[in-house]
mmCIF file of C-alpha atoms in Angstrom:
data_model
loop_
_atom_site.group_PDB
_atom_site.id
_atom_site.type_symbol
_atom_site.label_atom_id
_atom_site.label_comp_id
_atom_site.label_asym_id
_atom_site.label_seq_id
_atom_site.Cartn_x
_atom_site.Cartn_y
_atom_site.Cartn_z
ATOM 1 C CA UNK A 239 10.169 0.125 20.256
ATOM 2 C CA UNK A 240 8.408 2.401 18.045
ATOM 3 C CA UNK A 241 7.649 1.608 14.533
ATOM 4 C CA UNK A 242 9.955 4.325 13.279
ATOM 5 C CA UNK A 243 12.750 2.766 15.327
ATOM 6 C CA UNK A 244 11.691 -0.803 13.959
ATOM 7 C CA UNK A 245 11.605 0.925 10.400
ATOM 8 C CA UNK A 246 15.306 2.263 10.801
ATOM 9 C CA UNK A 247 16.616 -1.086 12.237
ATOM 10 C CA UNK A 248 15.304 -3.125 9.544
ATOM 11 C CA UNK A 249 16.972 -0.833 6.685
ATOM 12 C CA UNK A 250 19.839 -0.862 8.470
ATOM 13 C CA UNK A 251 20.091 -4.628 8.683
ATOM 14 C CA UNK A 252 19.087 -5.188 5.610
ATOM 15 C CA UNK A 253 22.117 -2.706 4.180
ATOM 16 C CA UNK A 254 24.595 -4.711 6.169
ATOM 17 C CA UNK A 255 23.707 -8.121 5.541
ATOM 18 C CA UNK A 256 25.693 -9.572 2.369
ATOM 19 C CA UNK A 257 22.901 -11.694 0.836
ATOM 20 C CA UNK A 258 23.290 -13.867 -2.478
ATOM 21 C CA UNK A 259 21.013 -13.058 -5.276
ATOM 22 C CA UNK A 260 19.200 -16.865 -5.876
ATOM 23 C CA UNK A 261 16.611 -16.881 -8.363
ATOM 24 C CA UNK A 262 12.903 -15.305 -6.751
ATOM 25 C CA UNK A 263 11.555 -18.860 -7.207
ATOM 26 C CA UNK A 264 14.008 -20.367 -5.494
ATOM 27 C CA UNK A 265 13.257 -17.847 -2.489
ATOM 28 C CA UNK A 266 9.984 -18.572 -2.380
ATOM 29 C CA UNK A 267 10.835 -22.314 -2.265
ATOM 30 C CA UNK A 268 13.195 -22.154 0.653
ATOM 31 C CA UNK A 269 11.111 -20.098 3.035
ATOM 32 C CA UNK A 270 8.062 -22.492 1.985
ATOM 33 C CA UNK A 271 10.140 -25.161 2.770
ATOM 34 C CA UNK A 272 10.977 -23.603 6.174
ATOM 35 C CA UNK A 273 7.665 -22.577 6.867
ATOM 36 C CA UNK A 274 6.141 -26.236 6.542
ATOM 37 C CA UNK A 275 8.888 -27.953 8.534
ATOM 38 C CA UNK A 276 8.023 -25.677 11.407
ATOM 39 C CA UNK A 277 5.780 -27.390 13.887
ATOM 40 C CA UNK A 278 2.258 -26.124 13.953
ATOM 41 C CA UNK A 279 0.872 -24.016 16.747
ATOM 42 C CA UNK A 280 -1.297 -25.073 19.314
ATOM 43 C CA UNK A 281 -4.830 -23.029 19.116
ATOM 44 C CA UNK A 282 -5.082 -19.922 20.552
ATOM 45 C CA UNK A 283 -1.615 -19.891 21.357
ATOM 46 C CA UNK A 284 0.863 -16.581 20.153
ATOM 47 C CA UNK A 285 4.272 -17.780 21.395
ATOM 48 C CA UNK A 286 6.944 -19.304 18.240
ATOM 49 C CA UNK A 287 7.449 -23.043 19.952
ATOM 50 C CA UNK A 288 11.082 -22.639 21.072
ATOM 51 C CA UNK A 289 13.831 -25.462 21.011
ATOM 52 C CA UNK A 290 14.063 -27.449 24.585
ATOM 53 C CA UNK A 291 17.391 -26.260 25.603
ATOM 54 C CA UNK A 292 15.989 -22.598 24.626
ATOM 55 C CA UNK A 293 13.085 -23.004 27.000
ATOM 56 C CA UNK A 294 15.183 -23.912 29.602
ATOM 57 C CA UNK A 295 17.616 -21.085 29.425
ATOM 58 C CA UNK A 296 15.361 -18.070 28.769
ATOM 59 C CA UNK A 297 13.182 -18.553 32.223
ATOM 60 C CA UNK A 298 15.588 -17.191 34.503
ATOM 61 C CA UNK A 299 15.456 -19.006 38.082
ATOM 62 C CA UNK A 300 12.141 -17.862 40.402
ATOM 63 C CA UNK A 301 10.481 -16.677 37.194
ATOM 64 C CA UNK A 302 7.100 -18.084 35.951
ATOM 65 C CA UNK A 303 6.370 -19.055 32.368
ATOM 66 C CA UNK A 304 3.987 -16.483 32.323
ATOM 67 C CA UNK A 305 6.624 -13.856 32.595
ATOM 68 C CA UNK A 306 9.009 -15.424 30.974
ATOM 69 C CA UNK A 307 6.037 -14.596 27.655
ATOM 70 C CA UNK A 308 7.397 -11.051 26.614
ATOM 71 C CA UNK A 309 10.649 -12.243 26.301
ATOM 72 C CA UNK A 310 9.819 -14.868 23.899
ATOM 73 C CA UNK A 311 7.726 -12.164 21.689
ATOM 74 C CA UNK A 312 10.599 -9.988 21.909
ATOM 75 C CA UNK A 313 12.277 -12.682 20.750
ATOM 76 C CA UNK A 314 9.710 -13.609 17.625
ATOM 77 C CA UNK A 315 9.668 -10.344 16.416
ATOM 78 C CA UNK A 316 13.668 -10.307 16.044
ATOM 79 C CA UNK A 317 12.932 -13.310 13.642
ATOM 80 C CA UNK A 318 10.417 -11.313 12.086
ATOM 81 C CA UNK A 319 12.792 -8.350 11.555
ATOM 82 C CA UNK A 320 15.482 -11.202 10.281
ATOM 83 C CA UNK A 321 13.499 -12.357 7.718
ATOM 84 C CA UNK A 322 11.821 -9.627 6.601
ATOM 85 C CA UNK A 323 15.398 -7.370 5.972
ATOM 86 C CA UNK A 324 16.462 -10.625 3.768
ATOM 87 C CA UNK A 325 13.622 -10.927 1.710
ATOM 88 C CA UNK A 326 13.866 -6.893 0.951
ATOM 89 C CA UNK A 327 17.599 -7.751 0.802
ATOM 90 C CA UNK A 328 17.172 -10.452 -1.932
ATOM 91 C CA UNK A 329 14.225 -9.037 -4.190
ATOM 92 C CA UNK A 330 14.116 -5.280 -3.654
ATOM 93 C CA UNK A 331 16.694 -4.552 -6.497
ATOM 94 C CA UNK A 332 15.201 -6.494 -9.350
ATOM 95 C CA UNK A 333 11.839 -6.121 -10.886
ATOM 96 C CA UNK A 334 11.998 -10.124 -10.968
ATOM 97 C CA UNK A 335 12.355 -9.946 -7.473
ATOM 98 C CA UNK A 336 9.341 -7.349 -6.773
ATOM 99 C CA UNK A 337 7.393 -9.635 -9.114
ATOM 100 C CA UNK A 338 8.136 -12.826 -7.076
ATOM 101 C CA UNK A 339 7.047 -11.667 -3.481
ATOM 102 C CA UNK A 340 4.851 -8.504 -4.220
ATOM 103 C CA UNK A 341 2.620 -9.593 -6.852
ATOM 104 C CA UNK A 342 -0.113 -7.279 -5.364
ATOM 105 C CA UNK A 343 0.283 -4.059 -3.280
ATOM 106 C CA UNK A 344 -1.872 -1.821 -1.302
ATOM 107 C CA UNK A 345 -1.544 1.251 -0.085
ATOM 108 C CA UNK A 346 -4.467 3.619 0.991
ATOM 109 C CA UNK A 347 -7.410 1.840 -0.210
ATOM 110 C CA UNK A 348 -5.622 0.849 -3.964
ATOM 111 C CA UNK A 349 -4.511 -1.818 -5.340
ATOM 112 C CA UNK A 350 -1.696 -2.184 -7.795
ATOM 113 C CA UNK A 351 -1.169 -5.296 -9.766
ATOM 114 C CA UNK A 352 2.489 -5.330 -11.192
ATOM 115 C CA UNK A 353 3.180 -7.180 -14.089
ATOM 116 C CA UNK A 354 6.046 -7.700 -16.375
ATOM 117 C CA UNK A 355 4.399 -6.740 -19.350
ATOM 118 C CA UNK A 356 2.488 -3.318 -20.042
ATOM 119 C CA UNK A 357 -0.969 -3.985 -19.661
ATOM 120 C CA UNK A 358 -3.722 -3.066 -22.177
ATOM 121 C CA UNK A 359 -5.012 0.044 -21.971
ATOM 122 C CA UNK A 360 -8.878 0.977 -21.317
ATOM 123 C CA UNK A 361 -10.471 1.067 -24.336
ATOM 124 C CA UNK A 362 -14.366 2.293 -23.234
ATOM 125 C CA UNK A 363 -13.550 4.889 -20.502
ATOM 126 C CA UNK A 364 -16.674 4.155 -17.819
ATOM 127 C CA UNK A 365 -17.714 6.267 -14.703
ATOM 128 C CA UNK A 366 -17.329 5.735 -11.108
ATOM 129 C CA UNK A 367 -20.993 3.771 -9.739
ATOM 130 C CA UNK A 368 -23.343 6.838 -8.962
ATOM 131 C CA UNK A 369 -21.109 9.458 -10.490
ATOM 132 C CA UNK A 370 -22.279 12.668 -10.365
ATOM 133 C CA UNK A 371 -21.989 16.321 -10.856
ATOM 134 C CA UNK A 372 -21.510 18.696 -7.871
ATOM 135 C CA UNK A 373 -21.319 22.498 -6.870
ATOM 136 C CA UNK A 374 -17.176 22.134 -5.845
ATOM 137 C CA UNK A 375 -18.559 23.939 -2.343
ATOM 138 C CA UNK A 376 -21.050 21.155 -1.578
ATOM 139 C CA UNK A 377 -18.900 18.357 -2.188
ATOM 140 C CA UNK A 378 -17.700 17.954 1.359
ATOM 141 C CA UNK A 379 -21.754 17.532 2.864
ATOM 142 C CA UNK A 380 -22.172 15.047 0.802
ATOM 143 C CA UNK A 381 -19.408 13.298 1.465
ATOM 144 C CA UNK A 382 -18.776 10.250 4.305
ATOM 145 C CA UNK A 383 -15.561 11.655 5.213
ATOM 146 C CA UNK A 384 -13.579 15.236 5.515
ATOM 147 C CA UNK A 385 -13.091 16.762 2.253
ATOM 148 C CA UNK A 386 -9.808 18.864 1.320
ATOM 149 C CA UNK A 387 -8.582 20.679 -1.618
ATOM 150 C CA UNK A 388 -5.584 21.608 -3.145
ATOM 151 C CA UNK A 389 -4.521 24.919 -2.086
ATOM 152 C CA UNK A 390 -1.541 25.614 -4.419
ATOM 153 C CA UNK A 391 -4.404 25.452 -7.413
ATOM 154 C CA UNK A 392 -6.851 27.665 -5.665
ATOM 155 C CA UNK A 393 -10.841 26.650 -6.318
ATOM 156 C CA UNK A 394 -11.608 23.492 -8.526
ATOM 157 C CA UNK A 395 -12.958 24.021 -12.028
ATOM 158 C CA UNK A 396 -15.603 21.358 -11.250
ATOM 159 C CA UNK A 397 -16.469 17.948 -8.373
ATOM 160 C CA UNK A 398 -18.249 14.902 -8.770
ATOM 161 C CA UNK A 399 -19.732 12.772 -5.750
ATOM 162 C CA UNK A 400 -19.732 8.745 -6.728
ATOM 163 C CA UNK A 401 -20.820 5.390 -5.078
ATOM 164 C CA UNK A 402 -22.807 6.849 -2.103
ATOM 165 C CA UNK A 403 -20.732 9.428 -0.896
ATOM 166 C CA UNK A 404 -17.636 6.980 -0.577
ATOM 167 C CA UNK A 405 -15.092 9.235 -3.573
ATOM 168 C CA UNK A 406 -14.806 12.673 -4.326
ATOM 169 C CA UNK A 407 -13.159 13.886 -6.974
ATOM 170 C CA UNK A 408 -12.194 17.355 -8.052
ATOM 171 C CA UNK A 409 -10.874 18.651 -11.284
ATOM 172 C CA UNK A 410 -8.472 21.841 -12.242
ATOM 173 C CA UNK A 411 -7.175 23.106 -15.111
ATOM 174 C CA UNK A 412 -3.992 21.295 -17.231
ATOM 175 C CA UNK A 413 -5.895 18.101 -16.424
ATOM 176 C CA UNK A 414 -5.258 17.499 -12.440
ATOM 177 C CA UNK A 415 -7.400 15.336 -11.199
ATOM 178 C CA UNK A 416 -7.639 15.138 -7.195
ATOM 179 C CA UNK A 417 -9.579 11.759 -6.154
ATOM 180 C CA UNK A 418 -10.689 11.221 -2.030
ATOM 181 C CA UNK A 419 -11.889 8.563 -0.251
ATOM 182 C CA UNK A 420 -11.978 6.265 3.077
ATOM 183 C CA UNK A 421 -8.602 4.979 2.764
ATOM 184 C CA UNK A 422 -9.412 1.470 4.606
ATOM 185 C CA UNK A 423 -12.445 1.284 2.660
ATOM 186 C CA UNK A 424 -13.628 -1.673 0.789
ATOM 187 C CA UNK A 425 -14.229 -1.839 -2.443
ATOM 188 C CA UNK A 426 -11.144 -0.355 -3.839
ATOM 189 C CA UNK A 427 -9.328 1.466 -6.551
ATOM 190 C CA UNK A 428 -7.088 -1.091 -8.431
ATOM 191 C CA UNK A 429 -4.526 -0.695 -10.915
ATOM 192 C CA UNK A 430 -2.066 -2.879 -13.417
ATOM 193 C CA UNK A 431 1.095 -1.390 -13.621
ATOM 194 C CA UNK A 432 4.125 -2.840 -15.594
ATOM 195 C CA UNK A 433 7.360 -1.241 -15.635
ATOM 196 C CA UNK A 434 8.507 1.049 -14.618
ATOM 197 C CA UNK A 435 7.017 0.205 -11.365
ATOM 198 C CA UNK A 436 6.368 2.315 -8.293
ATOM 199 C CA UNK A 437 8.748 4.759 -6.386
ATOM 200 C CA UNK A 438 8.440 5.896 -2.864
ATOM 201 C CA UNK A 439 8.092 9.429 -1.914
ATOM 202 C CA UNK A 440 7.616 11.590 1.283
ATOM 203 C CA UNK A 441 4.023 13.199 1.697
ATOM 204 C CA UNK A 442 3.534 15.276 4.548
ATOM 205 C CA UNK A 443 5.578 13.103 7.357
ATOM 206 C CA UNK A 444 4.977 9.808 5.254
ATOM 207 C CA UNK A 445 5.390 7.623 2.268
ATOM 208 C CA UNK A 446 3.276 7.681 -0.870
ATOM 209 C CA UNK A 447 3.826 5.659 -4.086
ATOM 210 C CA UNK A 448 4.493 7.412 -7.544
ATOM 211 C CA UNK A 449 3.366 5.931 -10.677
ATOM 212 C CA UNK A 450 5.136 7.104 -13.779
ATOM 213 C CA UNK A 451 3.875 5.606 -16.402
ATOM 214 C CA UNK A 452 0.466 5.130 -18.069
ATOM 215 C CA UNK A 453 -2.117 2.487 -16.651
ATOM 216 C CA UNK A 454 -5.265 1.376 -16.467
ATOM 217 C CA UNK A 455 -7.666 2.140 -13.076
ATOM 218 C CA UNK A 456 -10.750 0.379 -12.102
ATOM 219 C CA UNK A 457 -13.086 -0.035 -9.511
ATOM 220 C CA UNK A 458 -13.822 -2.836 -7.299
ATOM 221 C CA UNK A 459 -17.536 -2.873 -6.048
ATOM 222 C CA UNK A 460 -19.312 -4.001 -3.553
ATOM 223 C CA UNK A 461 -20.696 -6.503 -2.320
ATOM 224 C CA UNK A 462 -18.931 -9.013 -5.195
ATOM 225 C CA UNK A 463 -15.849 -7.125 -5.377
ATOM 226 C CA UNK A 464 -16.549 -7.036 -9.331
ATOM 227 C CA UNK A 465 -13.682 -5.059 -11.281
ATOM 228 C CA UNK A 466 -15.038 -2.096 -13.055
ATOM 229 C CA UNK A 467 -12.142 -0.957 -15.970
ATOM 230 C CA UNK A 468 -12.997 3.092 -15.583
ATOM 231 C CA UNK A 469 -9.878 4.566 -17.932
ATOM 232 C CA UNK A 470 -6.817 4.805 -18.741
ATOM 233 C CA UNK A 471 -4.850 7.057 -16.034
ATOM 234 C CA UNK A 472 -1.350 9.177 -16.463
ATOM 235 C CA UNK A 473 1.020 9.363 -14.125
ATOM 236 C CA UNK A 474 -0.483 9.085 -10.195
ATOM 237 C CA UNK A 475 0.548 9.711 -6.777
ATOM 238 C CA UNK A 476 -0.838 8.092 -4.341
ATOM 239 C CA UNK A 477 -0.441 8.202 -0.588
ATOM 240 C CA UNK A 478 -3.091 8.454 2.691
ATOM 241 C CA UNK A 479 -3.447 10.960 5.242
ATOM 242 C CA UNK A 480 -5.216 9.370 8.554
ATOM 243 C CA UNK A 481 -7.892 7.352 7.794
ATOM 244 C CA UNK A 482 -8.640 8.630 3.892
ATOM 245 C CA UNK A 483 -6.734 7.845 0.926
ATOM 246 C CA UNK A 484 -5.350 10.021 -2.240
ATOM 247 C CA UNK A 485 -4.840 9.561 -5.844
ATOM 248 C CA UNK A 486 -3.213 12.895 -7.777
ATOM 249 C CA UNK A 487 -3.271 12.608 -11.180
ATOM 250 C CA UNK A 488 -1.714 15.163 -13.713
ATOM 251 C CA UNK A 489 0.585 16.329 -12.242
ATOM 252 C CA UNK A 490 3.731 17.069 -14.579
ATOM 253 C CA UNK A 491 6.484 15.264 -12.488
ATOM 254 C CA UNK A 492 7.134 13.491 -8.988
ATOM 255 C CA UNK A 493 8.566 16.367 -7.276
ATOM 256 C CA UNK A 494 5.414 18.529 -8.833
ATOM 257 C CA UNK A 495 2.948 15.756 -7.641
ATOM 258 C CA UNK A 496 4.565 15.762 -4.193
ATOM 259 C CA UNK A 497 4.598 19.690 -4.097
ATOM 260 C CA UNK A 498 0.507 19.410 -4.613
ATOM 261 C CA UNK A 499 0.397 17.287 -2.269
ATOM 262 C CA UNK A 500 1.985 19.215 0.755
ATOM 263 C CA UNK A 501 -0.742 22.039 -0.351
ATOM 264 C CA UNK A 502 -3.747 19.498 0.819
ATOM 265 C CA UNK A 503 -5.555 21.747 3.294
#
């Protein structure tokens, strides 16, 4: 099964299963509960420990327990699916709920801390490590990755290179802000978000996050993973293409953001 099929059959699970709507802590409590009553795995072994009878009955007669193996992680990853469609079932619709089981997201190399209160903003705006100035046209040889633009704005006013080569960032007119990087790279970007939190959109065949409201970014360096506050940032879309990550800032609306976005070339 590929992993859009997998995608489709979990959301349509999760739409038909008629879930009630406990409190997130009491979620979290049950499947902890569950989780440490299950018994523990031998080492090195990748098979869920199945009931006797179950053993029995899934090794059809003249087969070996060796083959009997994919059946039994077909079988695991319909549990996966299971539990996975109820929690999004359960805590998808409530901000309580995204607070309870996704305290911390990442998406393309960023980081986004939800909380239920606005954060603070950025009071002393600092640069990325290294930041500098650079000819828009010789950002991409100094770079450690491929470098795009946006298209739909033509030629940026002005680049900067930071941290080695790791983020590019270009800058246009009306305060767009394009920012580039290794998308699996560590450090990352992070962010504190409070509500109104994230909202899904389609980028170029996948799915990017939108942040509406105002928040502070940072930088995580390396090696210590210290958090550098850097400013306070407007409205972002985020989303990775391949192996490097995005951040779009200044755009006027989602469906603007996500029209830049389809212009990357």
């Amino acid at each position: 099964m590929s992993s859009d099929d997998l995608e489709a059959e979990l959301r349509a699970l999760a739409e038909s299963l008629d879930v009630p709507a406990p409190p997130p802590d009491q979620v979290a409590a049950a499947v902890r509960a569950r989780l440490e009553a299950a018994p523990p795995l031998e080492a090195g072994s990748s098979d869920v420990p199945l009931p006797k009878e179950a053993a029995s009955s899934d090794v059809p007669s003249g087969r070996s327990a060796e083959g009997a193996r994919p059946v039994r992680r077909r079988a695991r990853w319909k549990v996966v699916a299971v539990v996975v469609a109820v929690i999004l079932a359960v805590t998808a619709a409530t901000p309580q709920g995204w607070q309870a089981v996704l305290t911390i997201l990442r998406l393309a190399g960023i980081e986004v801390t939800l909380t239920s209160d606005t954060p603070a903003p950025v009071a002393t705006p600092t640069g990325l490590p290294g930041e500098r100035a650079v000819p828009p046209g010789q950002a991409a040889a100094q770079a450690r990755f491929p470098v795009r633009t946006l298209t739909a704005l033509g030629s940026p006013r002005r680049a900067t290179v930071s941290d080695g080569g790791r983020v590019v960032s270009m800058f246009w007119p009306g305060g767009v802000r394009l920012d580039q990087f290794d998308g699996g790279m560590d450090p990352y970007f992070f962010k504190r978000l409070g509500p109104p939190f994230p909202q899904d959109v389609a980028v170029n065949g996948g799915t990017g996050w939108w942040l509406q409201g105002e928040h502070p970014v940072g930088y995580i360096t390396r090696p210590d993973h210290t958090q550098i506050p850097l400013r306070q940032a407007g409205p972002t879309l985020i989303w990775q293409r391949g192996a490097i990550g995005y951040r779009l800032e200044g755009a006027a609306s989602m469906a603007q953001a996500a029209e830049l976005a389809r212009s990357l070339g």
